[in-house]
PDB file of C-alpha atoms in Angstrom:
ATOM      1  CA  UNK K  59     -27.938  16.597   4.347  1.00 96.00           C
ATOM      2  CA  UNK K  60     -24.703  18.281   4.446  1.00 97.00           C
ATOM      3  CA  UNK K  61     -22.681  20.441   7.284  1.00 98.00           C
ATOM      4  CA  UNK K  62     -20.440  22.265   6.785  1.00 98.00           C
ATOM      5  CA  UNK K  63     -17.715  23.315   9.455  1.00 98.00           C
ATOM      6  CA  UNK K  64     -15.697  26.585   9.431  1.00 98.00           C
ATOM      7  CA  UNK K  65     -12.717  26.304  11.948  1.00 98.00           C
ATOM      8  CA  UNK K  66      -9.047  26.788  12.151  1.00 98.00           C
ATOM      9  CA  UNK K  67      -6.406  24.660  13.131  1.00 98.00           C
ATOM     10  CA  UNK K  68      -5.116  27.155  15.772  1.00 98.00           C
ATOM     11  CA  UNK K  69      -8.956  27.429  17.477  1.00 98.00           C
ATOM     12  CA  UNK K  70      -9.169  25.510  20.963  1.00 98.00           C
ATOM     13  CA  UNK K  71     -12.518  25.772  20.808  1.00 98.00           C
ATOM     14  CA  UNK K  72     -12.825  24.312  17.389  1.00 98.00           C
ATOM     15  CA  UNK K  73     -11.141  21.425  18.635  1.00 98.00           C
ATOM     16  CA  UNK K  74     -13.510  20.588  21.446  1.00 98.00           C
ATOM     17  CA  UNK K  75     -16.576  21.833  19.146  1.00 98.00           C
ATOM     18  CA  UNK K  76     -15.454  18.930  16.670  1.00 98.00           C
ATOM     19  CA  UNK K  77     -15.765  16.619  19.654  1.00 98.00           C
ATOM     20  CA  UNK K  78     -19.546  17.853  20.809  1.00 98.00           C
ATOM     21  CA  UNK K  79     -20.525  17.712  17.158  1.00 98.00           C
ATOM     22  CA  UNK K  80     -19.367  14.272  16.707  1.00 98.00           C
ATOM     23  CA  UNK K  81     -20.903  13.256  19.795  1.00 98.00           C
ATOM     24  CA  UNK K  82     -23.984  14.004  18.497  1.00 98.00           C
ATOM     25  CA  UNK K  83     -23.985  12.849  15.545  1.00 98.00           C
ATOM     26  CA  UNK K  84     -22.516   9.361  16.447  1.00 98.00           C
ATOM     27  CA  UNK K  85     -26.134   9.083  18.558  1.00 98.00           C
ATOM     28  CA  UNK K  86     -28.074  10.903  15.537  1.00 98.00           C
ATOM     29  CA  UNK K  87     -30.451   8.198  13.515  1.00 97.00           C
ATOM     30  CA  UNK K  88     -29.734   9.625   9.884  1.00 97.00           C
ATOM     31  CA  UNK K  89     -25.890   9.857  10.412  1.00 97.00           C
ATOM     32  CA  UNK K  90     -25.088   8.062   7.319  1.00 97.00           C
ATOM     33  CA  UNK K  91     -27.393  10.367   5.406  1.00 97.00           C
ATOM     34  CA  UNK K  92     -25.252  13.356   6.877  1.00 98.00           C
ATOM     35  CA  UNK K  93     -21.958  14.793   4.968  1.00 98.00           C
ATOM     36  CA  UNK K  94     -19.262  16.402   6.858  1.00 98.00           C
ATOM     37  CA  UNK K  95     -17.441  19.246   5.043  1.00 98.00           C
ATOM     38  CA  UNK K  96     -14.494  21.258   6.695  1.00 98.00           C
ATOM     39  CA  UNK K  97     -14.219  24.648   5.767  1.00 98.00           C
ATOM     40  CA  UNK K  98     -11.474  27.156   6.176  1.00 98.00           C
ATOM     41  CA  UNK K  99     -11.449  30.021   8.518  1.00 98.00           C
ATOM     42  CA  UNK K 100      -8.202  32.001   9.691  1.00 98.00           C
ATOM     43  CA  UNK K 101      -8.107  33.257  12.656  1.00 95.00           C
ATOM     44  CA  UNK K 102      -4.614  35.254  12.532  1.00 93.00           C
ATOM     45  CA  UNK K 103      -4.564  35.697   8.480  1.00 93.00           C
ATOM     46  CA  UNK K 104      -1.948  38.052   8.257  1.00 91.00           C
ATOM     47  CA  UNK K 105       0.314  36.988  10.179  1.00 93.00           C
ATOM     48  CA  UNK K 106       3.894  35.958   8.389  1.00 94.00           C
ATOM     49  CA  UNK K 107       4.854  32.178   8.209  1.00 91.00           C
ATOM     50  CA  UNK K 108       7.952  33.052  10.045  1.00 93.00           C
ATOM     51  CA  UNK K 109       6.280  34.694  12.901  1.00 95.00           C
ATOM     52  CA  UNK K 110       5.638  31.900  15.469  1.00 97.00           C
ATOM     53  CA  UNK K 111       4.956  32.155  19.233  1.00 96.00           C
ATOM     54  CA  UNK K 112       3.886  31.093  22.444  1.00 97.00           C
ATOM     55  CA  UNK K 113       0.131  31.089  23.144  1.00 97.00           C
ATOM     56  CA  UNK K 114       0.482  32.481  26.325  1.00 97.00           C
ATOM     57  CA  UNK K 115       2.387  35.688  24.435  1.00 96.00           C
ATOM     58  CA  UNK K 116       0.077  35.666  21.492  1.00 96.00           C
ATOM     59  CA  UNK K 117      -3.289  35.916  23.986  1.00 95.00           C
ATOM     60  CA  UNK K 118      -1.661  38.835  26.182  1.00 96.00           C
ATOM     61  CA  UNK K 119      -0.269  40.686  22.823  1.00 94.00           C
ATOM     62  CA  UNK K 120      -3.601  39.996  20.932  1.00 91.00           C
ATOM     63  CA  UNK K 121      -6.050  40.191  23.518  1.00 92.00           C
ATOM     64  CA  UNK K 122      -4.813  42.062  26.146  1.00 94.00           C
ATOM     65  CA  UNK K 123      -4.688  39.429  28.775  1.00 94.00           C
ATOM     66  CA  UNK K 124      -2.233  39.274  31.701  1.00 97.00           C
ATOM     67  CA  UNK K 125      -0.121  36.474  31.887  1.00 97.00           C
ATOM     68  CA  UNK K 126      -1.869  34.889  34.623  1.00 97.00           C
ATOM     69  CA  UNK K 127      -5.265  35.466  32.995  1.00 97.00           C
ATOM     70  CA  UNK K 128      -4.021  33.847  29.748  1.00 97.00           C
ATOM     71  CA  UNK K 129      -2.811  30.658  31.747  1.00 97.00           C
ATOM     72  CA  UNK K 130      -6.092  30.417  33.460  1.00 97.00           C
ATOM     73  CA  UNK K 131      -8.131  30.537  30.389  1.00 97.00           C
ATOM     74  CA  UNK K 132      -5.647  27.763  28.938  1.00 97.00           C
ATOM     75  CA  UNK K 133      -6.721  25.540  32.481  1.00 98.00           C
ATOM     76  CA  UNK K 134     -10.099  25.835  31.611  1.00 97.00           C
ATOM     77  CA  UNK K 135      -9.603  25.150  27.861  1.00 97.00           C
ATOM     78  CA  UNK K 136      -8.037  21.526  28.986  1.00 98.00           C
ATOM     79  CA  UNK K 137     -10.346  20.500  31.806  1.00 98.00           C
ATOM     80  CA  UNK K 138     -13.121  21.455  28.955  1.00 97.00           C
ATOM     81  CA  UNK K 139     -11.213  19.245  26.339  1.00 98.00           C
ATOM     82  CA  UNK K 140     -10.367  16.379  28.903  1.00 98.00           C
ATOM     83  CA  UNK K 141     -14.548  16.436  29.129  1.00 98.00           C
ATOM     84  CA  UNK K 142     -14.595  15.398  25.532  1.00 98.00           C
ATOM     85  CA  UNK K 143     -12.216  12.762  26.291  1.00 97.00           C
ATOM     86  CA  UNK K 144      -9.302  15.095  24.491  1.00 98.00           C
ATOM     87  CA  UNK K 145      -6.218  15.505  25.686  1.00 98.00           C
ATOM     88  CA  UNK K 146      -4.846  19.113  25.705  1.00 98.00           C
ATOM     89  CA  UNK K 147      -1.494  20.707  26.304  1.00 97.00           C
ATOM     90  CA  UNK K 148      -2.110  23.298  28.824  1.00 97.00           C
ATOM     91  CA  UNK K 149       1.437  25.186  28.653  1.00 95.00           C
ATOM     92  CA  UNK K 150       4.179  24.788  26.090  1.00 95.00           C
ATOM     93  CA  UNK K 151       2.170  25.365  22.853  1.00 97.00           C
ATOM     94  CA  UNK K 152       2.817  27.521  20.047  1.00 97.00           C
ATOM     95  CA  UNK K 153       0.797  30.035  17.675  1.00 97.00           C
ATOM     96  CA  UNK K 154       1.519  30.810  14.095  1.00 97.00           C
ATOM     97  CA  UNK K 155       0.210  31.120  10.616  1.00 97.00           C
ATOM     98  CA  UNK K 156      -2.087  28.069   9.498  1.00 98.00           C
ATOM     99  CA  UNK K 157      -2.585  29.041   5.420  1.00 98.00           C
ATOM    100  CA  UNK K 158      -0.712  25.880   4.463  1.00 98.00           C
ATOM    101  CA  UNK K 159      -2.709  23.614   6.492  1.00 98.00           C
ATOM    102  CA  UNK K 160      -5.944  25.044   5.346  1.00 98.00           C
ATOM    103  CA  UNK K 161      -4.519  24.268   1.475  1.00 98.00           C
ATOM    104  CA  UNK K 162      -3.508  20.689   2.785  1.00 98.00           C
ATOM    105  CA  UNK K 163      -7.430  20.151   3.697  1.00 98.00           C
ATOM    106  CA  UNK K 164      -8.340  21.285   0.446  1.00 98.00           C
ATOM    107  CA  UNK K 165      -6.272  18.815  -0.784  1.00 98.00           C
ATOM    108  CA  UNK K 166      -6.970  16.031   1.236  1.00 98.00           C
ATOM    109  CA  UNK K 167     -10.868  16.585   0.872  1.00 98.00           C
ATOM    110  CA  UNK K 168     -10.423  15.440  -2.785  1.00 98.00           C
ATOM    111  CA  UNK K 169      -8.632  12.166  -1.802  1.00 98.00           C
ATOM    112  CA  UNK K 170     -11.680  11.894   0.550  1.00 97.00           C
ATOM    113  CA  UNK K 171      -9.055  12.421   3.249  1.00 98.00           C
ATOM    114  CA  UNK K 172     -10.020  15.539   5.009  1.00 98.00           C
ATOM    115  CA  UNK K 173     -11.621  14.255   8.635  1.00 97.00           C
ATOM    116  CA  UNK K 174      -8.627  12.233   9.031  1.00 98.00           C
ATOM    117  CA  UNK K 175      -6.231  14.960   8.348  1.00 98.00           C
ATOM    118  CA  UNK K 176      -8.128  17.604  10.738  1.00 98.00           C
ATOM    119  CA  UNK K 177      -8.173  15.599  13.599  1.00 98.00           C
ATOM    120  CA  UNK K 178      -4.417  14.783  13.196  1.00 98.00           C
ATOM    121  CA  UNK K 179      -3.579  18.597  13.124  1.00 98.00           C
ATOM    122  CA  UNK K 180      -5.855  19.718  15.664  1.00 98.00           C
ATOM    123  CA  UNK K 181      -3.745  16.730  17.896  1.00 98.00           C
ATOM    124  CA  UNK K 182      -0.704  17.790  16.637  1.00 98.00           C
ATOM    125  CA  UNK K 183      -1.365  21.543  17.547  1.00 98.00           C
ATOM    126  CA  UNK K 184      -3.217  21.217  20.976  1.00 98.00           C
ATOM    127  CA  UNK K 185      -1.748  17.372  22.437  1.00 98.00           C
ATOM    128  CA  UNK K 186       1.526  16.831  20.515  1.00 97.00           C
ATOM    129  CA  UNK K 187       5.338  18.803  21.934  1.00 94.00           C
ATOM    130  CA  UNK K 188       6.643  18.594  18.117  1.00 94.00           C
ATOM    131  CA  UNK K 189       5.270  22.137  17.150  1.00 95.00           C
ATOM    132  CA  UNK K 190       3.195  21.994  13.593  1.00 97.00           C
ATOM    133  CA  UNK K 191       4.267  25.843  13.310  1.00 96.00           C
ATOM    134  CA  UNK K 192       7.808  26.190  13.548  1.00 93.00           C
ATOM    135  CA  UNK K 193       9.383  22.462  11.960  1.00 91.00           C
ATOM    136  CA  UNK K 194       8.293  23.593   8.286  1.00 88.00           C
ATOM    137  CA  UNK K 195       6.817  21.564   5.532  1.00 96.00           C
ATOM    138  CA  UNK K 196       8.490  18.060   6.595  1.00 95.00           C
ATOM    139  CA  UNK K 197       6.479  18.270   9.599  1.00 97.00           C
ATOM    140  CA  UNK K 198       3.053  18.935   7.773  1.00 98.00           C
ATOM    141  CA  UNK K 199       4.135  16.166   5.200  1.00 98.00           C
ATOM    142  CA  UNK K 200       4.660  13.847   8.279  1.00 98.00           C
ATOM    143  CA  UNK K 201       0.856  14.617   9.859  1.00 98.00           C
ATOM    144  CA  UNK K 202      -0.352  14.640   5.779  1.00 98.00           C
ATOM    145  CA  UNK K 203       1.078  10.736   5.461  1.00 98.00           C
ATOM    146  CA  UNK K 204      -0.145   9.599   8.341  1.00 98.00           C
ATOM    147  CA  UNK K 205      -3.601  10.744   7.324  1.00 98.00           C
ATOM    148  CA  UNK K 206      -2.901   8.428   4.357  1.00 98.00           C
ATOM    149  CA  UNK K 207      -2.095  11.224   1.929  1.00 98.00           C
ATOM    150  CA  UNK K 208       1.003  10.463  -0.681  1.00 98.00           C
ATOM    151  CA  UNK K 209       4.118  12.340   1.004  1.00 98.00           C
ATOM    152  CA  UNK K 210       5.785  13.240  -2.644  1.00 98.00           C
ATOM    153  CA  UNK K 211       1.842  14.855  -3.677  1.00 98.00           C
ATOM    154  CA  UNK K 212       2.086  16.720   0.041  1.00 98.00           C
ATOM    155  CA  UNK K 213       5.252  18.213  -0.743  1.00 98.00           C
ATOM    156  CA  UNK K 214       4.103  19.547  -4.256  1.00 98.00           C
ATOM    157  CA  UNK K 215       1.103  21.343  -2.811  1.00 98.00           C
ATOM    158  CA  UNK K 216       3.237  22.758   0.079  1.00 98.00           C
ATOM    159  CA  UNK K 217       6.259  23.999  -2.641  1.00 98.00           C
ATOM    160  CA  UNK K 218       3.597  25.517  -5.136  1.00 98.00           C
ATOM    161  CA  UNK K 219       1.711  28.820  -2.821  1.00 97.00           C
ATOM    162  CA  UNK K 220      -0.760  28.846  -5.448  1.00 98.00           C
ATOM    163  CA  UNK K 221      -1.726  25.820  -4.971  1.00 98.00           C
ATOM    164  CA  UNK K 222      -5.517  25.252  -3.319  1.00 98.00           C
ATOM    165  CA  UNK K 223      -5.065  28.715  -1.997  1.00 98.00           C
ATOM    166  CA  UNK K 224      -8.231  29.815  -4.185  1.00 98.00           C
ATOM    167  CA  UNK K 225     -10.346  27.407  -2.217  1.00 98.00           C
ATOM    168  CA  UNK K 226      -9.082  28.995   0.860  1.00 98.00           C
ATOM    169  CA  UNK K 227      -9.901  32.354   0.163  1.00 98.00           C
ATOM    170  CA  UNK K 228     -13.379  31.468  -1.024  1.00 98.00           C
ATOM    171  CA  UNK K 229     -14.070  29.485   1.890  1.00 98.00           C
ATOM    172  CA  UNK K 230     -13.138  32.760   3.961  1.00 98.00           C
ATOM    173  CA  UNK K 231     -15.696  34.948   1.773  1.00 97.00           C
ATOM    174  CA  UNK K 232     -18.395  32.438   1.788  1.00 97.00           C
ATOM    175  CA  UNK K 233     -17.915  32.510   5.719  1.00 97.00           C
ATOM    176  CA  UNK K 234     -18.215  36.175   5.634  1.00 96.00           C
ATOM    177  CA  UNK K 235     -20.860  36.281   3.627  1.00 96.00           C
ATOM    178  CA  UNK K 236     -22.873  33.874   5.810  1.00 96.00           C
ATOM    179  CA  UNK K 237     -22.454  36.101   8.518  1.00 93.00           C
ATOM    180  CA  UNK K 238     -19.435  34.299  10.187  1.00 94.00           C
ATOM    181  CA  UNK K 239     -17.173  36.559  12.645  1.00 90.00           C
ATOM    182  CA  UNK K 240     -15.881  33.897  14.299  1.00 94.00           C
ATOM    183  CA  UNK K 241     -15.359  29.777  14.809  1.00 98.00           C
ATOM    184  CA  UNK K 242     -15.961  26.926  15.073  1.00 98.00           C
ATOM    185  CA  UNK K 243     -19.128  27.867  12.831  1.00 98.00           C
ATOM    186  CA  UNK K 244     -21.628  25.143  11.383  1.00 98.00           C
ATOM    187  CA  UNK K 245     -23.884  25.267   8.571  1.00 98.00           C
ATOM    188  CA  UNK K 246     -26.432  22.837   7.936  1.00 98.00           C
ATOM    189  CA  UNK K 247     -28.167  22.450   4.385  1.00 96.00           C
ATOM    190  CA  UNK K 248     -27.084  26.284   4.133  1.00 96.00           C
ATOM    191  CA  UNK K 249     -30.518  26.857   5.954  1.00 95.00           C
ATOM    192  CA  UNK K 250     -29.328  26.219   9.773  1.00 96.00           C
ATOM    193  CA  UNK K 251     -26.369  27.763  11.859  1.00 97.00           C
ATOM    194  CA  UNK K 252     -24.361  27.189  15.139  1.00 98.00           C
ATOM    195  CA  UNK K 253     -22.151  29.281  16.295  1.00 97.00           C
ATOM    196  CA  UNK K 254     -19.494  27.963  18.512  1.00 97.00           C
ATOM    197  CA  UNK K 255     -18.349  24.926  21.001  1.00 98.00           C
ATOM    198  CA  UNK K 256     -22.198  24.287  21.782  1.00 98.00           C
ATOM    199  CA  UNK K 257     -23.293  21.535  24.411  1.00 98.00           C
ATOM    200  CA  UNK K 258     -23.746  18.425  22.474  1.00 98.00           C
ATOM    201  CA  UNK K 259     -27.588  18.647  22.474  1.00 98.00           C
ATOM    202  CA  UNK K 260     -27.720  21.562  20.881  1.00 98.00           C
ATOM    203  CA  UNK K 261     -25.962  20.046  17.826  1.00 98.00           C
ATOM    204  CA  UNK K 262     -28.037  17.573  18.623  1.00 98.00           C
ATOM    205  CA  UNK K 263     -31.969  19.845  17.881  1.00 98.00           C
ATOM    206  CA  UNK K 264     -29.907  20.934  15.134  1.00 98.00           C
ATOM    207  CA  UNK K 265     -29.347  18.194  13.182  1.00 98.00           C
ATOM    208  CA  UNK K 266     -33.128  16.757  13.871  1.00 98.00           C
ATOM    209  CA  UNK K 267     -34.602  20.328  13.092  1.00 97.00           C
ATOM    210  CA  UNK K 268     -32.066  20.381   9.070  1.00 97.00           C
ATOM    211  CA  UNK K 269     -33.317  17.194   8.620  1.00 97.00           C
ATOM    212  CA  UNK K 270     -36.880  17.446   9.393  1.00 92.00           C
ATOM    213  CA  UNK K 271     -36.612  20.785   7.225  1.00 89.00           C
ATOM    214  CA  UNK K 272     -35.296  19.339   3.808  1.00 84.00           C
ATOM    215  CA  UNK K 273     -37.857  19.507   1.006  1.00 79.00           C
ATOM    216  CA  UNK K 274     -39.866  16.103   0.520  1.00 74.00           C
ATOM    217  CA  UNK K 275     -40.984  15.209  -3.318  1.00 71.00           C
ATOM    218  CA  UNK K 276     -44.144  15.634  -4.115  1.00 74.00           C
ATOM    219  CA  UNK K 277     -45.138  12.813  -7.050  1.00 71.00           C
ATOM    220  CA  UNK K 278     -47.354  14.934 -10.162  1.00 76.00           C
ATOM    221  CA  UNK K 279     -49.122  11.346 -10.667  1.00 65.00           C
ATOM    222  CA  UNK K 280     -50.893   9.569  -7.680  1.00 58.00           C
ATOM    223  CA  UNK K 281     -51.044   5.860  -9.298  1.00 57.00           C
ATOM    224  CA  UNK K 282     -47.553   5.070  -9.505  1.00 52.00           C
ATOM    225  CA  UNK K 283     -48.459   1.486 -10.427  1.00 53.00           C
ATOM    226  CA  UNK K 284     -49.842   2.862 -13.990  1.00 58.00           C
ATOM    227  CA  UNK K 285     -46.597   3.405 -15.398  1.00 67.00           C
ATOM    228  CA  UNK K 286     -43.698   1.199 -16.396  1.00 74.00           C
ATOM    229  CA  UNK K 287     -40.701   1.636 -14.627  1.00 72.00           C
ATOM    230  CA  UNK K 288     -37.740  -0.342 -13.175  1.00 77.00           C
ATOM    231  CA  UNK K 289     -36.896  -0.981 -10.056  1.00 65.00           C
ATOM    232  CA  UNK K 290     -34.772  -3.463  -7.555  1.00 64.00           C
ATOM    233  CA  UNK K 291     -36.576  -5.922  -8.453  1.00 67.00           C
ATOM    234  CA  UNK K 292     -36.395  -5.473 -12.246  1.00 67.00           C
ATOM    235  CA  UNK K 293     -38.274  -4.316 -15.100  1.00 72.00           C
ATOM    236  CA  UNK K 294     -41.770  -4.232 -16.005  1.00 65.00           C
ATOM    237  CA  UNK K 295     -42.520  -5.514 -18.898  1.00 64.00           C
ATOM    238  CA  UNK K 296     -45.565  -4.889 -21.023  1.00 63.00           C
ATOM    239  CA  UNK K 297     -47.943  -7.946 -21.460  1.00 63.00           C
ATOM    240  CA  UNK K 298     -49.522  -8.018 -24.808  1.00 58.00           C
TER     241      UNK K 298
END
């Protein structure tokens, strides 16, 4: 079974929805039968590389907040992270444009590396003071190395713009397409959606539900034993 995840690096709440999913799927009984895909979602697409900002400026600008109502919604967004055993930055944090980390995840998904680089940036973003917005590629190489991507690889994907920023933009139509307006969004055997940070038990009916749902083979011939075949135990072979 596979589930996929549409978030951005820049989403608080696809931090902590990582965490509930997770959660349950540590306790699920078919968790190794279960593949994990990250999918790209931008929340703030157009917005320039250069353009970087505090949160608490970006959510009163964007949203309409006041000051004090953007500060308490950060409050809640840590005590809800500490839940998940997260830690979570609560003032100081920045806001900017996350295209190159989506392309890194492309990247790092075909040296089998994406979970490892996710959870870095989402720490780097919502736990770390070294912004991952405003200190350039060298930062992202750092985060990409420590994942256990090759730093001189890194650098060649973040020099070339062209570079996995196809899969990006596909990712972002498929999401649309599936009805997505907004993340952390989960998709399971492209039959089954969440929407959102949902309580752990939720993800949890949701995975038994996708996997009680995927088609089961129906054998054309009843006496299996009638035909030759191999099997762990070796051949059969025909007695004369």
């Amino acid at each position: 079974m596979r589930v996929e995840i549409w978030s951005d690096i820049a989403c608080p709440w696809c931090y902590v929805g990582k965490a509930r999913f997770e959660k349950a799927l540590e306790a699920f009984p078919h968790r190794d039968g279960v593949e994990v895909v990250h999918r790209s979602f931008e929340l703030d697409p157009g917005r320039d590389r250069s353009d970087v900002q505090p949160v608490i400026t970006m959510l009163t600008r964007k949203y309409g907040m006041s000051e004090a109502q953007a500060r308490a919604g950060e409050e809640n967004l840590g005590a809800q992270a500490a839940a998940e055993g997260l830690d979570y930055r609560t003032s100081g944090r920045d806001h900017g444009n996350t295209f190159d980390m989506h392309r890194l995840l492309h990247f790092a998904k075909e040296q089998g590396r994406q979970d490892e680089l996710i959870q870095i940036l989402y720490r780097a973003n919502f736990a770390e003071e070294r912004s991952v917005f405003s200190e350039g590629a060298e930062r992202l190489t750092d985060l990409a190395v420590e994942a256990g991507l090759d730093a001189e690889a890194v650098r060649a994907v973040l020099a070339d713009p062209d570079a996995y920023a196809e899969e990006v933009r596909t990712d972002e139509r498929e999401a649309a397409e599936l009805g997505a307006s907004g993340v952390p969004f989960f998709v399971l055997d492209r039959k089954f959606g969440v929407s959102g940070a949902q309580p752990a038990e939720v993800f949890t009916q949701a995975l038994t539900q996708a996997w009680g749902d995927r088609p089961q083979l129906k054998l054309l011939a009843d006496d299996a034993a009638a035909a030759e075949a191999c099997g762990p135990d070796g051949c059969a072979v025909p007695q004369n």
